[in-house]
mmCIF file with all atom_site columns, C-alpha atoms in Angstrom:
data_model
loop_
_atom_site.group_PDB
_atom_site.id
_atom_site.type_symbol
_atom_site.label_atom_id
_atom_site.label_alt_id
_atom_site.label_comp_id
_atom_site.label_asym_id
_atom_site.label_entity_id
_atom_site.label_seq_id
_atom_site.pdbx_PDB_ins_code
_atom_site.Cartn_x
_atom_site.Cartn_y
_atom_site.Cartn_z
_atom_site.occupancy
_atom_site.B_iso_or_equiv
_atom_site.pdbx_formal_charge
_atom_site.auth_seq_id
_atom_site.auth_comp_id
_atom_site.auth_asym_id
_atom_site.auth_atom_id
_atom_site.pdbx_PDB_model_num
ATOM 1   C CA . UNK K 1 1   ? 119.446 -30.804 94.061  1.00 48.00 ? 1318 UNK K CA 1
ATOM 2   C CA . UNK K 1 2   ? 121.455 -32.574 97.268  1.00 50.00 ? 1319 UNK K CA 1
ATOM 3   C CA . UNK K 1 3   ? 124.429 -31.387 96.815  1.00 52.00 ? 1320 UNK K CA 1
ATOM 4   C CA . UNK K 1 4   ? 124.278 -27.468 95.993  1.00 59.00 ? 1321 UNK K CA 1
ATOM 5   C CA . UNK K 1 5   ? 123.397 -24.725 99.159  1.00 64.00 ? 1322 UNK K CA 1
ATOM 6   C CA . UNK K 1 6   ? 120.770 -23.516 96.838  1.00 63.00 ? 1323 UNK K CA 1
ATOM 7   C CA . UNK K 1 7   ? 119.603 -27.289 95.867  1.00 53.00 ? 1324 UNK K CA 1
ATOM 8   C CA . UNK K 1 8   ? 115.543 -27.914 96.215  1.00 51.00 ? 1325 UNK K CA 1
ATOM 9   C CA . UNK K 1 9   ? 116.117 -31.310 97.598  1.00 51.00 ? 1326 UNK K CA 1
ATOM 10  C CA . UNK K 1 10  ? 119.092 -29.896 99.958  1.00 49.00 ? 1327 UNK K CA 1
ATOM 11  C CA . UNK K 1 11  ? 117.143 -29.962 103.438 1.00 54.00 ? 1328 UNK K CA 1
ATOM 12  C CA . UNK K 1 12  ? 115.487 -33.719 102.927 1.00 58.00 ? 1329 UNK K CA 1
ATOM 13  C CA . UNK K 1 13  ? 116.978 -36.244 104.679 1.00 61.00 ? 1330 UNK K CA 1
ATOM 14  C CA . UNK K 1 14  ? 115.981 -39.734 104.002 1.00 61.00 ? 1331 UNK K CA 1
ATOM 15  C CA . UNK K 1 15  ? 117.196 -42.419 105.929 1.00 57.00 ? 1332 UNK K CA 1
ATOM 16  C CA . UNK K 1 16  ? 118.336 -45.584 104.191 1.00 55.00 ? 1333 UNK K CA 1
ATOM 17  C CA . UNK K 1 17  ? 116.266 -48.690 105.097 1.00 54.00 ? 1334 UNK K CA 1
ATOM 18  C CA . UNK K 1 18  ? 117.816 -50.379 108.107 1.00 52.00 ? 1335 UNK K CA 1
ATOM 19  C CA . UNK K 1 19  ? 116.431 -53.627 106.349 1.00 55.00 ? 1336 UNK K CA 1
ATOM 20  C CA . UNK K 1 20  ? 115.576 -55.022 103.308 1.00 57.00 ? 1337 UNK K CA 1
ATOM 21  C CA . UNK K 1 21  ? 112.821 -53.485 101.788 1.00 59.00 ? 1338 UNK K CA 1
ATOM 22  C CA . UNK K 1 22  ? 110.098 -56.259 100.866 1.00 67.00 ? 1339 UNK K CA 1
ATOM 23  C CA . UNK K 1 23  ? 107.976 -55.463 97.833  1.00 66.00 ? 1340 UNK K CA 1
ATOM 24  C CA . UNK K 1 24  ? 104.639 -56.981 99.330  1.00 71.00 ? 1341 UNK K CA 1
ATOM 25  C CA . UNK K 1 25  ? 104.946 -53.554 101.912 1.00 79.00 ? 1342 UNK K CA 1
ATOM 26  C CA . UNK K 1 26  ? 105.303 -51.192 99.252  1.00 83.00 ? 1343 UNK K CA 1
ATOM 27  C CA . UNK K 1 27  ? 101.606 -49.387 100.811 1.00 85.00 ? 1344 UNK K CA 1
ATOM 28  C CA . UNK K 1 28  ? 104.029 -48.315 104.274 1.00 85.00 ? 1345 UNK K CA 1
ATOM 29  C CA . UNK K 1 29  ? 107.282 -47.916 102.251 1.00 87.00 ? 1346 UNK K CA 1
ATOM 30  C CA . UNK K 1 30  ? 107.599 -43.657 102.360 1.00 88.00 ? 1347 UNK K CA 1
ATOM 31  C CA . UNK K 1 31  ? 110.942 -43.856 100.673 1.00 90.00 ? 1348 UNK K CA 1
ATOM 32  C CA . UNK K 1 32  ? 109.430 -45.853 97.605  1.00 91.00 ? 1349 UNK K CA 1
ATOM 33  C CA . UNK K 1 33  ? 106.157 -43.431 97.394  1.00 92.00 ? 1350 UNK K CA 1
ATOM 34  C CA . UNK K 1 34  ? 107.934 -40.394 97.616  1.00 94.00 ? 1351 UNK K CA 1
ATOM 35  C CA . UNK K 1 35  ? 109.961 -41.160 95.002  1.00 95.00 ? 1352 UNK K CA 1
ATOM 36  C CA . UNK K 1 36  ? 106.457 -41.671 92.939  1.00 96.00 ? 1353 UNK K CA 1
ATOM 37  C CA . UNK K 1 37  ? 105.206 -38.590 93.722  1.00 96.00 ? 1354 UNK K CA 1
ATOM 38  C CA . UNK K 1 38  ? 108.578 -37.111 92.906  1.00 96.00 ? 1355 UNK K CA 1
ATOM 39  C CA . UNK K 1 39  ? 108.676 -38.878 89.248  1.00 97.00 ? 1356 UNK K CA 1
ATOM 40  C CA . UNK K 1 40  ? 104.623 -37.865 88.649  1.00 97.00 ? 1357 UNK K CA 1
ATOM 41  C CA . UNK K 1 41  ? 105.566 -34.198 89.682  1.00 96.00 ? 1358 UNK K CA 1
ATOM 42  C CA . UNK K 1 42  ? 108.363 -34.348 86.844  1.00 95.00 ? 1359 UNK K CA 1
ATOM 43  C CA . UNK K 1 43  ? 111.591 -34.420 89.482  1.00 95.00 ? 1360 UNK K CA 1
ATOM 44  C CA . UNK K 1 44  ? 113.565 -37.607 87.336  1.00 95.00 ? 1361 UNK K CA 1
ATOM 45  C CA . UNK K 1 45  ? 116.616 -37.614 89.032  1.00 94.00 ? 1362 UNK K CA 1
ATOM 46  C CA . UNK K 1 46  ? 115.453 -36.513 92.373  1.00 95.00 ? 1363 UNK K CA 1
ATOM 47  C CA . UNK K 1 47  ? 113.076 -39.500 92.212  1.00 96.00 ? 1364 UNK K CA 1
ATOM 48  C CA . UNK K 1 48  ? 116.004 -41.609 90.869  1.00 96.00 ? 1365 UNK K CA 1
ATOM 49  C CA . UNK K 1 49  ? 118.164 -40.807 93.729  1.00 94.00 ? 1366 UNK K CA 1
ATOM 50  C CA . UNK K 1 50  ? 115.026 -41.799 95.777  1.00 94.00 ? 1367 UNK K CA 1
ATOM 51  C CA . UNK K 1 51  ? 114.603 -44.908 94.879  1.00 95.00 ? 1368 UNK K CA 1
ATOM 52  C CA . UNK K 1 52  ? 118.309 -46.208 94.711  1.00 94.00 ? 1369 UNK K CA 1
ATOM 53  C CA . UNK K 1 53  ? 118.017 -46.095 98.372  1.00 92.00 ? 1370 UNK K CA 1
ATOM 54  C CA . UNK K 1 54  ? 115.345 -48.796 98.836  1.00 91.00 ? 1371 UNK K CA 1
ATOM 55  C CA . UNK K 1 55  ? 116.858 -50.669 95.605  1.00 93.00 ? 1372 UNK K CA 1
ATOM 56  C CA . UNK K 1 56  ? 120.572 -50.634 96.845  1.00 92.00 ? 1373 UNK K CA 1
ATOM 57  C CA . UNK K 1 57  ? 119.498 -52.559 100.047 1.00 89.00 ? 1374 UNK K CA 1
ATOM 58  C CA . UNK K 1 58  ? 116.869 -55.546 97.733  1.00 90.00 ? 1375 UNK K CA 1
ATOM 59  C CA . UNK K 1 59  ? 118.969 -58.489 96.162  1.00 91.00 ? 1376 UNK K CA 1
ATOM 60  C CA . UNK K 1 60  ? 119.054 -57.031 93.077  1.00 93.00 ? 1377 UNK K CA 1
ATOM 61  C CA . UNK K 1 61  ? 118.759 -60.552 91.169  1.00 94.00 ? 1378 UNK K CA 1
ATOM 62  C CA . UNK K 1 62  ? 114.995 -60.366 92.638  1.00 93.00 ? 1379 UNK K CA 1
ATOM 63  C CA . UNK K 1 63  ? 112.080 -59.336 90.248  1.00 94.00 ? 1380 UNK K CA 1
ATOM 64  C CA . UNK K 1 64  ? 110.794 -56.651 92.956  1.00 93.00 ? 1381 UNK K CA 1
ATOM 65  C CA . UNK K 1 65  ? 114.260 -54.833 92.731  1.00 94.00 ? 1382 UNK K CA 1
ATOM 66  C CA . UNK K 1 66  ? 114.642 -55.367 89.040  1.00 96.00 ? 1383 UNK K CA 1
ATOM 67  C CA . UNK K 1 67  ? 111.594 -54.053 88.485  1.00 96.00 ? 1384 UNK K CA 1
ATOM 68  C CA . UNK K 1 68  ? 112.189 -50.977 90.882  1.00 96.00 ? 1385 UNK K CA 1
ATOM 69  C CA . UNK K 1 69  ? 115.728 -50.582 88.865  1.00 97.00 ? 1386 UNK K CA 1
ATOM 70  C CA . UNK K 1 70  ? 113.485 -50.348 85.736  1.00 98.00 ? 1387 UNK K CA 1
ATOM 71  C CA . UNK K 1 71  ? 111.682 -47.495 87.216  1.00 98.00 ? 1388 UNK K CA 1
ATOM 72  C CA . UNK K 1 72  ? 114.897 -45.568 87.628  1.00 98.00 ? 1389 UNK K CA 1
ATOM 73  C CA . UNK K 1 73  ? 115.978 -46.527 84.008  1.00 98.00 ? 1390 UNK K CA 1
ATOM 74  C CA . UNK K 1 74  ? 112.541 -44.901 82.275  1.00 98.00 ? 1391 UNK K CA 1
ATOM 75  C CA . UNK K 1 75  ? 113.374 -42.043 84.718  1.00 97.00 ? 1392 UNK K CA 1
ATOM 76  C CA . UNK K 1 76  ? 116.725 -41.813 83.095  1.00 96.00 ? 1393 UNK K CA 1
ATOM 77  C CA . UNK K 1 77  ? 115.440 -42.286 79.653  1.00 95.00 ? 1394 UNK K CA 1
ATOM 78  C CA . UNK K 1 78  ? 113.330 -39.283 80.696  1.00 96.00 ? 1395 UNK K CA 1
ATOM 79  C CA . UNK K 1 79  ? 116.388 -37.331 81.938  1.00 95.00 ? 1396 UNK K CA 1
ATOM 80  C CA . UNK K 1 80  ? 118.254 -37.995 78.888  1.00 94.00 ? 1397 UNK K CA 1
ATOM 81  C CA . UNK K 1 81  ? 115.434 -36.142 76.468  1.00 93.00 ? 1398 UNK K CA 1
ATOM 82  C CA . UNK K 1 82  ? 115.162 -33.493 78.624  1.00 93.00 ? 1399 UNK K CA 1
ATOM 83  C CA . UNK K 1 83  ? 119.282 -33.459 78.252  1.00 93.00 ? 1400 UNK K CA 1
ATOM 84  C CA . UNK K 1 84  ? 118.151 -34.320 73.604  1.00 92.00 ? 1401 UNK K CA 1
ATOM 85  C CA . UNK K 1 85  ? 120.320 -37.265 73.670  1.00 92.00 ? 1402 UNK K CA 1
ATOM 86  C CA . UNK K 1 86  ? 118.762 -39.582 71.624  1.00 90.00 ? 1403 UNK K CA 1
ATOM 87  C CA . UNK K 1 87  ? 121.139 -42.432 71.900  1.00 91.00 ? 1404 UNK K CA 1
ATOM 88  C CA . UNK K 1 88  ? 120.426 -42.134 75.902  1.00 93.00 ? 1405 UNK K CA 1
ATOM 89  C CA . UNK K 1 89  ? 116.955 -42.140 75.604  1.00 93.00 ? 1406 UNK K CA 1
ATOM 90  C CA . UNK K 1 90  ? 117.277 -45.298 73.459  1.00 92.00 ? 1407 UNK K CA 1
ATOM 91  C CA . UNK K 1 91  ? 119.475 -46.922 75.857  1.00 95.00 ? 1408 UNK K CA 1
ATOM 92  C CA . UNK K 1 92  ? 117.566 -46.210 78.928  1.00 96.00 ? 1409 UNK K CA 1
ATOM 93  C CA . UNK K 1 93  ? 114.322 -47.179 77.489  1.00 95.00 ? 1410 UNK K CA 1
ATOM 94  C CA . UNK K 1 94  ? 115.798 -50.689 76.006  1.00 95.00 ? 1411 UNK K CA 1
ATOM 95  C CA . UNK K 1 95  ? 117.480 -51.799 79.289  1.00 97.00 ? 1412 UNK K CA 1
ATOM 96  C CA . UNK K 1 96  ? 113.876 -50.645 81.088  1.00 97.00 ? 1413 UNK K CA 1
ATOM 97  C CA . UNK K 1 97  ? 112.308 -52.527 78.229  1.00 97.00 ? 1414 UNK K CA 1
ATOM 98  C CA . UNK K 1 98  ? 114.003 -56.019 78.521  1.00 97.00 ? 1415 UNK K CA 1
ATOM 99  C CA . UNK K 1 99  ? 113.606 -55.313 82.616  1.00 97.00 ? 1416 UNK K CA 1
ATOM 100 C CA . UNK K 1 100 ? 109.844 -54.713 82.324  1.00 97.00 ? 1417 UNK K CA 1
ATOM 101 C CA . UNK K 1 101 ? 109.165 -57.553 79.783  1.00 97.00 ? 1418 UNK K CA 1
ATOM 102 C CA . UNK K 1 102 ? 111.113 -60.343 82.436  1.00 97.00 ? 1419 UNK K CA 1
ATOM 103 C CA . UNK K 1 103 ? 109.237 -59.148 85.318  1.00 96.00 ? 1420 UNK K CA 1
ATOM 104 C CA . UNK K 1 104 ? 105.675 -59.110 83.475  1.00 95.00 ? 1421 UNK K CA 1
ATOM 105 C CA . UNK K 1 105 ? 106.055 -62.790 82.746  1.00 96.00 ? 1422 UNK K CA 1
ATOM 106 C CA . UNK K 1 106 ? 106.604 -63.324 87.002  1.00 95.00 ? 1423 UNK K CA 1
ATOM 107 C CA . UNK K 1 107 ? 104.118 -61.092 88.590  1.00 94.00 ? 1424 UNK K CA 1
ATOM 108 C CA . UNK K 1 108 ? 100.926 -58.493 87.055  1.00 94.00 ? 1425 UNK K CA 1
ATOM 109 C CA . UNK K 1 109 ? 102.048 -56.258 89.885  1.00 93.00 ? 1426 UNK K CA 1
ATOM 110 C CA . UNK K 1 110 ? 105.069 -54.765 91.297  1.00 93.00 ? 1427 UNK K CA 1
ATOM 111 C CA . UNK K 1 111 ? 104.946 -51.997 94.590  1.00 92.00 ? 1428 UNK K CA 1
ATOM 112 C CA . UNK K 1 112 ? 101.481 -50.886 93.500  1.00 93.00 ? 1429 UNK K CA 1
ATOM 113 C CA . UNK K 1 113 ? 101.515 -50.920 89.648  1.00 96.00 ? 1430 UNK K CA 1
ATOM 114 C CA . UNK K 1 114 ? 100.467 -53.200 86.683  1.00 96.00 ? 1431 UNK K CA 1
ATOM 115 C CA . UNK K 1 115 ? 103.711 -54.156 85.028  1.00 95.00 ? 1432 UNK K CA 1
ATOM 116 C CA . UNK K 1 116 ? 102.069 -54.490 81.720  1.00 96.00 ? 1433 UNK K CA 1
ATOM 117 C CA . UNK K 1 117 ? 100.306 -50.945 81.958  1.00 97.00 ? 1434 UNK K CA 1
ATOM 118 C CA . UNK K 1 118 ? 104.016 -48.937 82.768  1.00 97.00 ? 1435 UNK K CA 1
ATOM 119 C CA . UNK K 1 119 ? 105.490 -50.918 79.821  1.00 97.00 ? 1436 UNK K CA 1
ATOM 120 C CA . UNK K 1 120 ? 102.884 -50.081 77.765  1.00 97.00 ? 1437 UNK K CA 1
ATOM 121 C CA . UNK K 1 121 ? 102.622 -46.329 78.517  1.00 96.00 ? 1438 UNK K CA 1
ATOM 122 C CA . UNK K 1 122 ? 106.080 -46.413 77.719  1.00 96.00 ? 1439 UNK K CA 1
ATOM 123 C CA . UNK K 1 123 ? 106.150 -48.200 75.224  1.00 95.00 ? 1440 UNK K CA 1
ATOM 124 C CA . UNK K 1 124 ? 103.667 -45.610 73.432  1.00 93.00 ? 1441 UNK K CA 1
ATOM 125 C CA . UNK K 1 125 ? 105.576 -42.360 74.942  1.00 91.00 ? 1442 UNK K CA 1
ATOM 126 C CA . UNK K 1 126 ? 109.039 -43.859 72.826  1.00 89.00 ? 1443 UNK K CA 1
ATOM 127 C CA . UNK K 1 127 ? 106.917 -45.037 69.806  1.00 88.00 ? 1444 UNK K CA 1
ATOM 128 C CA . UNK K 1 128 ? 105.406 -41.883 68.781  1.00 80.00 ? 1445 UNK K CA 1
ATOM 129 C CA . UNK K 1 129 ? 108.646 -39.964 68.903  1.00 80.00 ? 1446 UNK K CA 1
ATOM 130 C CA . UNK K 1 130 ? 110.863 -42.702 67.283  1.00 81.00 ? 1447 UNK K CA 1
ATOM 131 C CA . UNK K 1 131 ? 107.742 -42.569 64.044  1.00 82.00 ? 1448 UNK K CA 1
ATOM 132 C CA . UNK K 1 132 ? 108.594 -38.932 64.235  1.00 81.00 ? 1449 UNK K CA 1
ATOM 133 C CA . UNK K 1 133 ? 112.463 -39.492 64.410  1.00 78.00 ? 1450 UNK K CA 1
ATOM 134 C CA . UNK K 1 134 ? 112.619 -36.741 66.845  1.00 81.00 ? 1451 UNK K CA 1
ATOM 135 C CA . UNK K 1 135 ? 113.278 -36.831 70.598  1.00 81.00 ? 1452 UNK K CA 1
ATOM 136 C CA . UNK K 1 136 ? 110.603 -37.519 72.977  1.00 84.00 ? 1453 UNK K CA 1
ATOM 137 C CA . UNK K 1 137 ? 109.661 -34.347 74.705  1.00 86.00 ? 1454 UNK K CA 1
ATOM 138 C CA . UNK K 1 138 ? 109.298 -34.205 78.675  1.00 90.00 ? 1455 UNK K CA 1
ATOM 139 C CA . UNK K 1 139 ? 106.113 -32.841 78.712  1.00 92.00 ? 1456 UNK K CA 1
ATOM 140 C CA . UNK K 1 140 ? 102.412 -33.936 80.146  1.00 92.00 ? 1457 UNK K CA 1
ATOM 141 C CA . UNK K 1 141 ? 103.027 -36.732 77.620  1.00 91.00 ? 1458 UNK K CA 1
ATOM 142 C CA . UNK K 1 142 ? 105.509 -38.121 80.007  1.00 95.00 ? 1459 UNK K CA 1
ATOM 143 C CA . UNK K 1 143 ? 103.468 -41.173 81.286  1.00 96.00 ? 1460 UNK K CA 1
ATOM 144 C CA . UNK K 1 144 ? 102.637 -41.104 85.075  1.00 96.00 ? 1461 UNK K CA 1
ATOM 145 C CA . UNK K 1 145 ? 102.808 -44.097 87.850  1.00 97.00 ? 1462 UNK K CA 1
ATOM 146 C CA . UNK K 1 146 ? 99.165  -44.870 88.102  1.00 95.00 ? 1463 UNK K CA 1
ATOM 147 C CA . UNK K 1 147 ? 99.859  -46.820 91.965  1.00 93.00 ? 1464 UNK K CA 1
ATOM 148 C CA . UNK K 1 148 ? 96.726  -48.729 92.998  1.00 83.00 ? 1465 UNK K CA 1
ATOM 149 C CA . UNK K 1 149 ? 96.232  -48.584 96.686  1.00 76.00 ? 1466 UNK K CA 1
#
C-alpha cells in the first residue's frame, strides 16, 4: 500500500511521534485513531503499519503498549484468514489472547476501549469458526473498535 506507485496508502505521510506517546492522550493522538478508523474500514495491515509507529516509540514492557501491540496481533490474525492460514490465525489470536487477558486484570480501559469487550468480541469471532473447523471469514463479522470518546 506504501511501497508500490499504484499503492492506496502511497501519498500519506505520517510522522513518527517526536515523543512518547502516553495512553491517557489517546482522544488527541491522530496516529492511534487513524489507525482505528483504518482497522473498522477493513484496511488490517494498513492499520497495523499505523499503529507500530506510536507502539515502536511506548516502553513496550508497559500495559498501554502491550495492549496497543495486541491490537496489531488481532489485526494480523485478521490478515492471516483473509491470506486461509489457519495456523496464523491461531497464532495471532493466542498471542492477542494472553496480551488482552494481562492487561484486563490492570486497567478496564486502554486508548478509548473496554479491554474486556475487544477480548470478548474476539473471543466470539475465533469461537464460532474454530466449532465450525473452518477459517474465520473477514467479513462484517470481523468485530469493530467500539472507542468511547
Amino acid at each position: 500500500p506504501t511501497m508500490d506507485a499504484g499503492g492506496h496508502m502511497r501519498t500519506t505521510t505520517l510522522a513518527i511521534p517526536d515523543s512518547v506517546p502516553s495512553e491517557l492522550a489517546w482522544m488527541t493522538n491522530r496516529i492511534y485513531l487513524y489507525g482505528v478508523d483504518l482497522f473498522n474500514a477493513g484496511y488490517f495491515w494498513e492499520a497495523t503499519e499505523v499503529w507500530e509507529k506510536v507502539w515502536s516509540r511506548m516502553d513496550l514492557k508497559e500495559p498501554p503498549a502491550v495492549f496497543l501491540q495486541a491490537l496489531m496481533m488481532l489485526s494480523g490474525g485478521v490478515l492471516k484468514a483473509h491470506c486461509k492460514d489457519i495456523d496464523g490465525v491461531k497464532a495471532f489470536w493466542g498471542q492477542a489472547e494472553g496480551r488482552l487477558s494481562a492487561c484486563e486484570k490492570v486497567s478496564r480501559t486502554f486508548w478509548g476501549l473496554k479491554t474486556k469487550a475487544v477480548k470478548k468480541d474476539f473471543a466470539k469471532y475465533h469461537r464460532d469458526f474454530e466449532r465450525s473447523g473452518a477459517i474465520p471469514v473477514v467479513d462484517e463479522r470481523v468485530p469493530v473498535l467500539k472507542v468511547k470518546l
